[in-house]
Short mmCIF file of C-alpha atoms in Angstrom, two decimals:
data_model
loop_
_atom_site.label_atom_id
_atom_site.label_comp_id
_atom_site.label_asym_id
_atom_site.label_seq_id
_atom_site.Cartn_x
_atom_site.Cartn_y
_atom_site.Cartn_z
CA UNK A 28 -80.78 -3.47 -81.00
CA UNK A 29 -78.92 -4.88 -78.02
CA UNK A 30 -75.29 -5.81 -78.48
CA UNK A 31 -74.39 -9.20 -77.07
CA UNK A 32 -71.81 -9.13 -74.31
CA UNK A 33 -68.19 -9.64 -75.22
CA UNK A 34 -67.93 -12.63 -72.90
CA UNK A 35 -70.79 -14.30 -74.72
CA UNK A 36 -68.99 -13.80 -78.05
CA UNK A 37 -65.79 -15.24 -76.61
CA UNK A 38 -67.65 -18.22 -75.19
CA UNK A 39 -69.29 -18.94 -78.53
CA UNK A 40 -66.00 -18.54 -80.33
CA UNK A 41 -64.32 -20.92 -77.87
CA UNK A 42 -67.05 -23.50 -78.33
CA UNK A 43 -66.84 -23.14 -82.12
CA UNK A 44 -63.07 -23.56 -81.99
CA UNK A 45 -63.40 -26.67 -79.85
CA UNK A 46 -66.09 -28.04 -82.16
CA UNK A 47 -63.85 -27.36 -85.15
CA UNK A 48 -60.78 -28.92 -83.54
CA UNK A 49 -62.52 -32.00 -82.20
CA UNK A 50 -62.74 -33.88 -85.55
CA UNK A 51 -59.09 -33.02 -86.25
CA UNK A 52 -58.00 -34.31 -82.86
CA UNK A 53 -60.11 -37.43 -83.26
CA UNK A 54 -58.73 -38.08 -86.73
CA UNK A 55 -55.18 -37.55 -85.48
CA UNK A 56 -55.69 -39.96 -82.58
CA UNK A 57 -57.21 -42.55 -84.93
CA UNK A 58 -54.26 -42.16 -87.32
CA UNK A 59 -51.77 -42.67 -84.49
CA UNK A 60 -53.62 -45.78 -83.29
CA UNK A 61 -53.76 -47.15 -86.84
CA UNK A 62 -50.05 -46.53 -87.30
CA UNK A 63 -49.25 -48.22 -84.01
CA UNK A 64 -51.40 -51.21 -84.98
CA UNK A 65 -49.68 -51.41 -88.36
CA UNK A 66 -46.24 -51.24 -86.79
CA UNK A 67 -47.11 -53.93 -84.27
CA UNK A 68 -48.54 -56.27 -86.91
CA UNK A 69 -45.79 -55.70 -89.53
CA UNK A 70 -42.39 -57.28 -88.78
CA UNK A 71 -39.60 -54.74 -88.58
CA UNK A 72 -36.10 -55.04 -90.05
CA UNK A 73 -34.69 -56.20 -86.73
CA UNK A 74 -37.23 -59.03 -86.44
CA UNK A 75 -36.56 -60.13 -90.02
CA UNK A 76 -32.81 -60.03 -89.42
CA UNK A 77 -33.23 -62.15 -86.28
CA UNK A 78 -35.39 -64.68 -88.13
CA UNK A 79 -32.98 -65.15 -91.04
CA UNK A 80 -30.03 -65.04 -88.64
CA UNK A 81 -31.42 -68.23 -87.09
CA UNK A 82 -31.31 -69.84 -90.53
CA UNK A 83 -27.63 -68.89 -90.84
CA UNK A 84 -26.92 -70.41 -87.42
CA UNK A 85 -28.64 -73.64 -88.46
CA UNK A 86 -26.58 -73.77 -91.67
CA UNK A 87 -23.38 -73.29 -89.64
CA UNK A 88 -24.36 -76.15 -87.32
CA UNK A 89 -24.90 -78.41 -90.34
CA UNK A 90 -21.50 -77.40 -91.73
CA UNK A 91 -19.79 -78.11 -88.40
CA UNK A 92 -21.39 -81.55 -88.19
CA UNK A 93 -20.20 -82.42 -91.69
CA UNK A 94 -16.68 -81.07 -91.44
CA UNK A 95 -15.96 -81.32 -87.73
CA UNK A 96 -17.45 -84.61 -86.54
CA UNK A 97 -18.01 -86.76 -89.64
CA UNK A 98 -17.64 -89.99 -87.64
CA UNK A 99 -20.17 -89.09 -84.97
CA UNK A 100 -22.96 -91.57 -84.27
CA UNK A 101 -26.34 -91.07 -85.92
CA UNK A 102 -28.27 -90.48 -82.66
CA UNK A 103 -25.81 -87.73 -81.69
CA UNK A 104 -26.17 -86.06 -85.07
CA UNK A 105 -29.97 -86.25 -84.83
CA UNK A 106 -29.96 -84.72 -81.32
CA UNK A 107 -27.72 -81.84 -82.40
CA UNK A 108 -29.89 -81.08 -85.45
CA UNK A 109 -32.98 -81.22 -83.25
CA UNK A 110 -31.49 -78.66 -80.87
CA UNK A 111 -30.42 -76.53 -83.82
CA UNK A 112 -34.11 -75.97 -84.65
CA UNK A 113 -34.30 -73.57 -81.67
CA UNK A 114 -32.75 -70.59 -83.55
CA UNK A 115 -35.24 -71.26 -86.34
CA UNK A 116 -38.30 -70.48 -84.17
CA UNK A 117 -38.61 -66.81 -85.27
CA UNK A 118 -38.41 -67.85 -88.92
CA UNK A 119 -40.79 -70.75 -88.30
CA UNK A 120 -43.50 -68.28 -87.24
CA UNK A 121 -43.13 -66.30 -90.47
CA UNK A 122 -41.97 -68.81 -93.10
CA UNK A 123 -42.79 -72.33 -91.87
CA UNK A 124 -42.40 -73.97 -95.27
CA UNK A 125 -38.97 -72.38 -95.72
CA UNK A 126 -37.89 -73.80 -92.35
CA UNK A 127 -39.19 -77.22 -93.37
CA UNK A 128 -37.16 -77.10 -96.59
CA UNK A 129 -34.07 -76.01 -94.65
CA UNK A 130 -34.35 -78.83 -92.10
CA UNK A 131 -34.96 -81.39 -94.85
CA UNK A 132 -31.90 -80.17 -96.72
CA UNK A 133 -29.81 -80.23 -93.54
CA UNK A 134 -30.95 -83.74 -92.64
CA UNK A 135 -30.24 -85.03 -96.16
CA UNK A 136 -26.78 -83.42 -96.18
CA UNK A 137 -25.76 -84.79 -92.78
CA UNK A 138 -27.16 -88.25 -93.51
CA UNK A 139 -25.29 -88.42 -96.85
CA UNK A 140 -21.98 -87.04 -95.58
CA UNK A 141 -21.93 -88.94 -92.29
CA UNK A 142 -19.78 -92.05 -91.82
CA UNK A 143 -22.29 -93.85 -89.62
CA UNK A 144 -23.95 -96.54 -91.71
CA UNK A 145 -26.21 -97.86 -88.95
CA UNK A 146 -29.98 -97.34 -88.65
CA UNK A 147 -29.36 -94.43 -86.27
CA UNK A 148 -28.36 -92.22 -89.18
CA UNK A 149 -32.04 -91.71 -90.03
CA UNK A 150 -32.56 -89.86 -86.76
CA UNK A 151 -31.24 -86.75 -88.50
CA UNK A 152 -34.77 -86.36 -89.94
CA UNK A 153 -36.26 -85.80 -86.48
CA UNK A 154 -35.88 -82.04 -86.95
CA UNK A 155 -37.91 -82.01 -90.17
CA UNK A 156 -40.54 -84.30 -88.57
CA UNK A 157 -40.85 -81.87 -85.65
CA UNK A 158 -41.31 -78.93 -88.01
CA UNK A 159 -43.95 -80.93 -89.91
CA UNK A 160 -45.92 -81.52 -86.72
CA UNK A 161 -45.77 -77.84 -85.80
CA UNK A 162 -47.00 -76.82 -89.25
CA UNK A 163 -49.90 -79.26 -89.07
CA UNK A 164 -50.85 -78.03 -85.58
CA UNK A 165 -50.62 -74.28 -86.17
CA UNK A 166 -50.88 -73.45 -89.84
CA UNK A 167 -53.76 -73.60 -92.37
CA UNK A 168 -54.69 -76.95 -93.82
CA UNK A 169 -53.25 -76.04 -97.21
CA UNK A 170 -49.80 -75.50 -95.68
CA UNK A 171 -50.17 -78.74 -93.69
CA UNK A 172 -50.89 -80.77 -96.84
CA UNK A 173 -47.99 -79.15 -98.74
CA UNK A 174 -45.65 -79.90 -95.84
CA UNK A 175 -46.74 -83.54 -95.61
CA UNK A 176 -46.31 -84.10 -99.36
CA UNK A 177 -42.89 -82.41 -99.34
CA UNK A 178 -41.60 -84.49 -96.44
CA UNK A 179 -42.95 -87.71 -97.96
CA UNK A 180 -41.40 -87.00 -101.38
CA UNK A 181 -37.99 -86.12 -99.92
CA UNK A 182 -37.62 -88.21 -96.78
CA UNK A 183 -39.02 -91.58 -97.82
CA UNK A 184 -36.88 -91.92 -101.00
CA UNK A 185 -33.84 -90.76 -98.98
CA UNK A 186 -34.42 -93.50 -96.43
CA UNK A 187 -34.64 -96.03 -99.27
CA UNK A 188 -31.43 -94.86 -100.95
CA UNK A 189 -29.42 -94.75 -97.70
CA UNK A 190 -30.47 -98.21 -96.51
CA UNK A 191 -27.26 -100.14 -97.27
CA UNK A 192 -27.59 -103.80 -96.41
CA UNK A 193 -30.55 -103.31 -94.16
CA UNK A 194 -34.10 -104.50 -94.51
CA UNK A 195 -35.51 -101.84 -96.80
CA UNK A 196 -39.11 -102.80 -96.11
CA UNK A 197 -38.90 -102.49 -92.34
CA UNK A 198 -36.90 -99.25 -92.49
CA UNK A 199 -39.36 -97.65 -94.92
CA UNK A 200 -42.28 -98.86 -92.80
CA UNK A 201 -40.79 -97.28 -89.67
CA UNK A 202 -40.24 -94.01 -91.53
CA UNK A 203 -43.80 -94.05 -92.89
CA UNK A 204 -45.29 -94.79 -89.48
CA UNK A 205 -43.19 -92.01 -87.95
CA UNK A 206 -44.56 -89.50 -90.46
CA UNK A 207 -48.09 -90.71 -89.81
CA UNK A 208 -47.68 -90.39 -86.04
CA UNK A 209 -46.26 -86.86 -86.37
CA UNK A 210 -49.08 -85.80 -88.69
CA UNK A 211 -51.81 -87.26 -86.47
CA UNK A 212 -50.30 -85.67 -83.36
CA UNK A 213 -50.23 -82.26 -85.02
CA UNK A 214 -53.77 -82.79 -86.29
CA UNK A 215 -54.92 -83.64 -82.76
CA UNK A 216 -53.39 -80.45 -81.38
CA UNK A 217 -55.05 -78.47 -84.19
CA UNK A 218 -58.48 -79.92 -83.36
CA UNK A 219 -58.04 -79.13 -79.67
CA UNK A 220 -57.00 -75.58 -80.46
CA UNK A 221 -59.96 -75.04 -82.80
CA UNK A 222 -62.33 -76.55 -80.25
CA UNK A 223 -60.98 -74.24 -77.55
CA UNK A 224 -61.40 -71.21 -79.82
CA UNK A 225 -64.95 -72.30 -80.66
CA UNK A 226 -65.83 -72.65 -76.98
CA UNK A 227 -64.33 -69.25 -76.23
CA UNK A 228 -66.35 -67.67 -79.06
CA UNK A 229 -69.50 -69.33 -77.78
CA UNK A 230 -68.87 -68.10 -74.25
CA UNK A 231 -68.33 -64.55 -75.49
CA UNK A 232 -71.54 -64.74 -77.54
CA UNK A 233 -73.51 -66.02 -74.56
CA UNK A 234 -72.06 -63.29 -72.34
CA UNK A 235 -73.02 -60.63 -74.89
CA UNK A 236 -76.55 -62.03 -75.15
CA UNK A 237 -76.93 -62.12 -71.37
CA UNK A 238 -75.71 -58.53 -71.12
CA UNK A 239 -78.17 -57.43 -73.81
CA UNK A 240 -81.02 -59.07 -71.94
CA UNK A 241 -79.93 -57.41 -68.71
CA UNK A 242 -79.79 -53.99 -70.35
CA UNK A 243 -83.16 -54.59 -72.00
CA UNK A 244 -84.71 -55.47 -68.64
CA UNK A 245 -83.21 -52.41 -66.98
CA UNK A 246 -84.40 -50.05 -69.72
CA UNK A 247 -87.85 -51.61 -69.84
CA UNK A 248 -88.33 -51.45 -66.08
CA UNK A 249 -87.01 -47.89 -65.99
CA UNK A 250 -89.04 -46.52 -68.91
CA UNK A 251 -92.28 -48.52 -68.76
CA UNK A 252 -93.24 -47.34 -65.29
CA UNK A 253 -92.49 -43.70 -66.03
CA UNK A 254 -94.23 -43.72 -69.40
CA UNK A 255 -97.30 -45.32 -67.82
CA UNK A 256 -97.44 -42.63 -65.14
CA UNK A 257 -96.94 -39.89 -67.75
CA UNK A 258 -99.75 -41.31 -69.89
CA UNK A 259 -102.15 -41.37 -66.91
CA UNK A 260 -101.23 -37.84 -65.86
CA UNK A 261 -101.55 -36.54 -69.43
CA UNK A 262 -105.02 -38.06 -69.70
CA UNK A 263 -106.08 -36.50 -66.41
CA UNK A 264 -104.71 -33.11 -67.43
CA UNK A 265 -106.45 -33.14 -70.79
CA UNK A 266 -109.81 -33.91 -69.18
CA UNK A 267 -109.71 -31.26 -66.44
CA UNK A 268 -107.72 -28.49 -68.12
CA UNK A 269 -110.89 -26.44 -68.76
CA UNK A 270 -112.83 -27.15 -65.56
CA UNK A 271 -110.03 -27.64 -63.01
CA UNK A 272 -106.91 -25.74 -64.05
CA UNK A 273 -105.22 -26.41 -60.70
CA UNK A 274 -105.54 -30.18 -61.20
CA UNK A 275 -104.20 -29.83 -64.73
CA UNK A 276 -101.18 -27.90 -63.48
CA UNK A 277 -100.55 -30.58 -60.85
CA UNK A 278 -100.68 -33.25 -63.57
CA UNK A 279 -98.21 -31.29 -65.70
CA UNK A 280 -95.85 -30.92 -62.74
CA UNK A 281 -96.04 -34.67 -62.13
CA UNK A 282 -95.28 -35.31 -65.80
CA UNK A 283 -92.29 -32.96 -65.63
CA UNK A 284 -90.90 -34.56 -62.48
CA UNK A 285 -91.37 -38.10 -63.78
CA UNK A 286 -89.82 -37.33 -67.16
CA UNK A 287 -86.82 -35.61 -65.56
CA UNK A 288 -86.25 -38.57 -63.27
CA UNK A 289 -86.48 -40.98 -66.19
CA UNK A 290 -84.09 -38.92 -68.32
CA UNK A 291 -81.61 -38.81 -65.45
CA UNK A 292 -81.76 -42.61 -65.09
CA UNK A 293 -81.35 -43.08 -68.85
CA UNK A 294 -78.39 -40.70 -68.87
CA UNK A 295 -76.66 -42.66 -66.12
CA UNK A 296 -77.31 -45.91 -67.97
CA UNK A 297 -75.95 -44.58 -71.28
CA UNK A 298 -72.88 -43.12 -69.60
CA UNK A 299 -72.18 -46.48 -68.00
CA UNK A 300 -72.53 -48.21 -71.38
CA UNK A 301 -70.32 -45.74 -73.23
CA UNK A 302 -67.56 -45.69 -70.65
CA UNK A 303 -64.98 -48.09 -72.03
CA UNK A 304 -62.53 -47.70 -69.15
CA UNK A 305 -62.67 -46.43 -65.57
CA UNK A 306 -60.62 -43.29 -66.35
CA UNK A 307 -63.00 -41.77 -68.83
CA UNK A 308 -62.92 -38.21 -70.17
CA UNK A 309 -63.86 -35.36 -67.94
CA UNK A 310 -67.35 -33.99 -67.85
CA UNK A 311 -69.19 -37.29 -67.70
CA UNK A 312 -72.21 -37.60 -65.50
CA UNK A 313 -71.50 -39.39 -62.21
CA UNK A 314 -72.83 -42.90 -61.87
CA UNK A 315 -75.43 -42.95 -59.12
CA UNK A 316 -76.16 -45.99 -56.98
CA UNK A 317 -78.59 -48.57 -58.30
CA UNK A 318 -82.10 -48.31 -56.83
CA UNK A 319 -83.22 -50.70 -54.11
CA UNK A 320 -85.99 -51.32 -51.61
CA UNK A 321 -84.90 -48.21 -49.71
CA UNK A 322 -86.25 -46.19 -52.68
CA UNK A 323 -89.77 -47.62 -52.48
CA UNK A 324 -91.13 -44.42 -50.95
CA UNK A 325 -90.37 -42.45 -54.12
CA UNK A 326 -91.87 -45.22 -56.25
CA UNK A 327 -95.02 -45.23 -54.10
CA UNK A 328 -95.32 -41.45 -54.38
CA UNK A 329 -94.99 -41.59 -58.17
CA UNK A 330 -97.63 -44.30 -58.37
CA UNK A 331 -99.93 -42.27 -56.12
CA UNK A 332 -99.59 -39.32 -58.50
CA UNK A 333 -100.86 -41.65 -61.23
CA UNK A 334 -103.99 -42.36 -59.18
CA UNK A 335 -103.12 -45.62 -57.45
CA UNK A 336 -102.59 -45.65 -53.68
CA UNK A 337 -100.05 -48.21 -52.50
CA UNK A 338 -99.90 -49.77 -49.05
CA UNK A 339 -96.45 -51.12 -48.22
CA UNK A 340 -96.18 -53.82 -45.56
CA UNK A 341 -92.83 -54.94 -44.17
CA UNK A 342 -92.61 -58.35 -42.57
CA UNK A 343 -89.67 -59.72 -40.63
CA UNK A 344 -86.55 -57.91 -39.57
CA UNK A 345 -85.12 -55.70 -42.28
CA UNK A 346 -81.45 -56.30 -43.03
CA UNK A 347 -78.82 -55.35 -45.58
CA UNK A 348 -79.40 -57.19 -48.87
CA UNK A 349 -76.89 -58.07 -51.58
CA UNK A 350 -77.01 -55.47 -54.37
CA UNK A 351 -78.35 -57.84 -57.03
CA UNK A 352 -81.22 -59.02 -54.81
CA UNK A 353 -82.03 -55.49 -53.66
CA UNK A 354 -82.16 -54.22 -57.26
CA UNK A 355 -84.22 -57.19 -58.50
CA UNK A 356 -86.76 -56.80 -55.71
CA UNK A 357 -87.15 -53.09 -56.49
CA UNK A 358 -87.57 -53.75 -60.23
CA UNK A 359 -90.17 -56.44 -59.59
CA UNK A 360 -92.22 -54.05 -57.46
CA UNK A 361 -91.78 -51.29 -60.03
CA UNK A 362 -92.97 -53.44 -62.93
CA UNK A 363 -95.89 -54.86 -60.92
CA UNK A 364 -97.04 -51.34 -60.00
CA UNK A 365 -96.71 -50.31 -63.65
CA UNK A 366 -99.08 -53.12 -64.61
CA UNK A 367 -101.51 -52.03 -61.90
CA UNK A 368 -101.50 -48.44 -63.18
CA UNK A 369 -101.87 -49.44 -66.83
CA UNK A 370 -104.13 -52.48 -66.71
CA UNK A 371 -105.82 -53.10 -63.35
CA UNK A 372 -108.35 -50.27 -63.43
CA UNK A 373 -108.23 -49.84 -59.67
CA UNK A 374 -107.11 -47.13 -57.30
CA UNK A 375 -105.51 -49.29 -54.64
CA UNK A 376 -102.97 -52.09 -54.30
CA UNK A 377 -100.79 -53.66 -51.63
CA UNK A 378 -97.06 -54.42 -51.63
CA UNK A 379 -95.69 -56.87 -49.07
CA UNK A 380 -91.96 -57.30 -48.51
CA UNK A 381 -91.06 -60.26 -46.31
CA UNK A 382 -87.60 -60.80 -44.84
CA UNK A 383 -87.27 -64.51 -44.08
CA UNK A 384 -84.39 -66.55 -42.79
CA UNK A 385 -83.61 -68.05 -46.19
CA UNK A 386 -85.42 -65.90 -48.74
CA UNK A 387 -86.88 -62.50 -49.48
CA UNK A 388 -90.50 -62.52 -50.61
CA UNK A 389 -92.15 -59.82 -52.70
CA UNK A 390 -95.91 -59.75 -53.24
CA UNK A 391 -97.98 -57.17 -55.11
CA UNK A 392 -101.75 -57.62 -54.94
CA UNK A 393 -104.57 -55.51 -56.40
CA UNK A 394 -108.34 -55.83 -56.58
CA UNK A 395 -108.69 -54.77 -60.20
CA UNK A 396 -109.77 -56.57 -63.36
CA UNK A 397 -107.48 -59.60 -63.03
CA UNK A 398 -105.99 -60.24 -66.48
CA UNK A 399 -107.38 -57.62 -68.83
CA UNK A 400 -106.83 -57.54 -72.57
CA UNK A 401 -103.43 -56.19 -73.55
CA UNK A 402 -101.55 -57.56 -70.57
CA UNK A 403 -101.63 -61.35 -70.76
CA UNK A 404 -98.84 -63.58 -69.58
CA UNK A 405 -96.34 -63.02 -72.38
CA UNK A 406 -95.64 -59.30 -72.00
CA UNK A 407 -92.12 -58.03 -71.60
CA UNK A 408 -92.88 -56.94 -68.03
CA UNK A 409 -93.84 -60.37 -66.72
CA UNK A 410 -91.11 -61.96 -68.83
CA UNK A 411 -88.50 -59.60 -67.38
CA UNK A 412 -89.64 -60.29 -63.80
CA UNK A 413 -89.52 -64.02 -64.41
CA UNK A 414 -86.01 -63.77 -65.89
CA UNK A 415 -84.77 -61.73 -62.93
CA UNK A 416 -86.05 -64.28 -60.46
CA UNK A 417 -84.70 -67.17 -62.53
CA UNK A 418 -81.21 -65.67 -62.60
CA UNK A 419 -81.26 -65.58 -58.80
CA UNK A 420 -82.59 -69.18 -58.62
CA UNK A 421 -85.83 -68.05 -57.02
CA UNK A 422 -89.55 -68.72 -57.53
CA UNK A 423 -92.00 -66.53 -59.43
CA UNK A 424 -95.73 -66.65 -60.02
CA UNK A 425 -98.20 -64.19 -61.50
CA UNK A 426 -101.89 -64.59 -62.25
CA UNK A 427 -105.47 -63.63 -61.37
CA UNK A 428 -106.69 -64.05 -57.81
CA UNK A 429 -109.65 -66.28 -56.96
CA UNK A 430 -111.61 -63.40 -55.43
CA UNK A 431 -110.71 -60.91 -58.17
CA UNK A 432 -107.65 -58.88 -58.91
CA UNK A 433 -104.12 -59.90 -59.77
CA UNK A 434 -101.17 -61.16 -57.74
CA UNK A 435 -97.46 -61.05 -58.47
CA UNK A 436 -95.30 -63.05 -56.09
CA UNK A 437 -91.56 -63.67 -56.07
CA UNK A 438 -89.24 -65.43 -53.64
CA UNK A 439 -85.54 -64.59 -53.87
CA UNK A 440 -83.13 -66.86 -51.96
CA UNK A 441 -80.78 -65.08 -49.60
CA UNK A 442 -77.13 -66.05 -49.10
CA UNK A 443 -76.18 -67.38 -45.68
CA UNK A 444 -74.43 -64.14 -44.67
CA UNK A 445 -77.53 -62.11 -45.50
CA UNK A 446 -80.05 -64.49 -44.00
CA UNK A 447 -78.23 -65.32 -40.76
CA UNK A 448 -79.08 -63.43 -37.58
CA UNK A 449 -76.66 -60.78 -36.39
CA UNK A 450 -75.47 -62.95 -33.52
CA UNK A 451 -74.34 -65.71 -35.88
CA UNK A 452 -72.40 -63.52 -38.29
#
């Protein structure tokens, strides 16, 4: 019994070690990411200290207003309390209702202890009204309702009790209208924010759907043609394997070449889909260029191996095409030839590529059965071709010819830079 080489043992051991370590490394990386996410979403001690430190600063400002400037005018007191809300912003993000209670308490204390008996003393409640509007605009509806009820229960009776010698009805009405205006303003901002989020979600959903359709078209166009050729070659090989072994071997070689080419294209597509960022891990397959009209010779050769000869006619002066138009034109020809191989029942077809001044035309014509059973006008192939042309704002038509056969025709508009003559560029 032969003894395997030592290098082979080492190689297998290395691979086994890597295979064993891979889950551990992956789990470790996932744990680190989860911990980082948890740390970023959970407030730390420093953030909490900063938030509650703002509350202490606000309380000191209230104490200075009461003890230091008791005879200050009401508008001045209201402006200072409004500016004192700034240190409360960190706490407002975490405990909005606590900030509302603090501003209400500060406004009540300053209004009661102040010596100004004019209507301007009620401006000290501007800070609590501002906090109410922010809660309505940014917090859940339950918090918004609790905040509105709290402000109404505290502020409106306070306005009534502090109205000495003034028209109680008009003062209370002004306070009530102020609360209503603040609440409606916050509600308006909330609706705009929710509408913006809804539009953003809809745009993301539409983008995902469009990307799925694009991938589906690419995979269909890539696989359908190759599978059709493989099916034809397999049928030919099975029929002549006993009488013409050379023909059977040629069919098997064509099947091998076509399947390898298709697997290579699928591998490139899957690598592109799995690559989440440009700097991916090492060992990934390189991304090859997308096919275009320059690759028609290989497509014609593959179709010829399946038993259909293709004549390619070029009209106009060939020029460099934008990548999306070049790829779409190639896929249209590929899908049309697939339909000829699978459904037309003929051994010949013609492909015409026309370079015009304003558009690129693609025409695939055969003299087969027209529209045989199983093809119809609602297959994924025709649907994919029509979608490609529609995305490029072109024209597409497909149907039986008057004299027999089937025609696929597409016109893809060219941008000015691609359609203009060289002398005008």
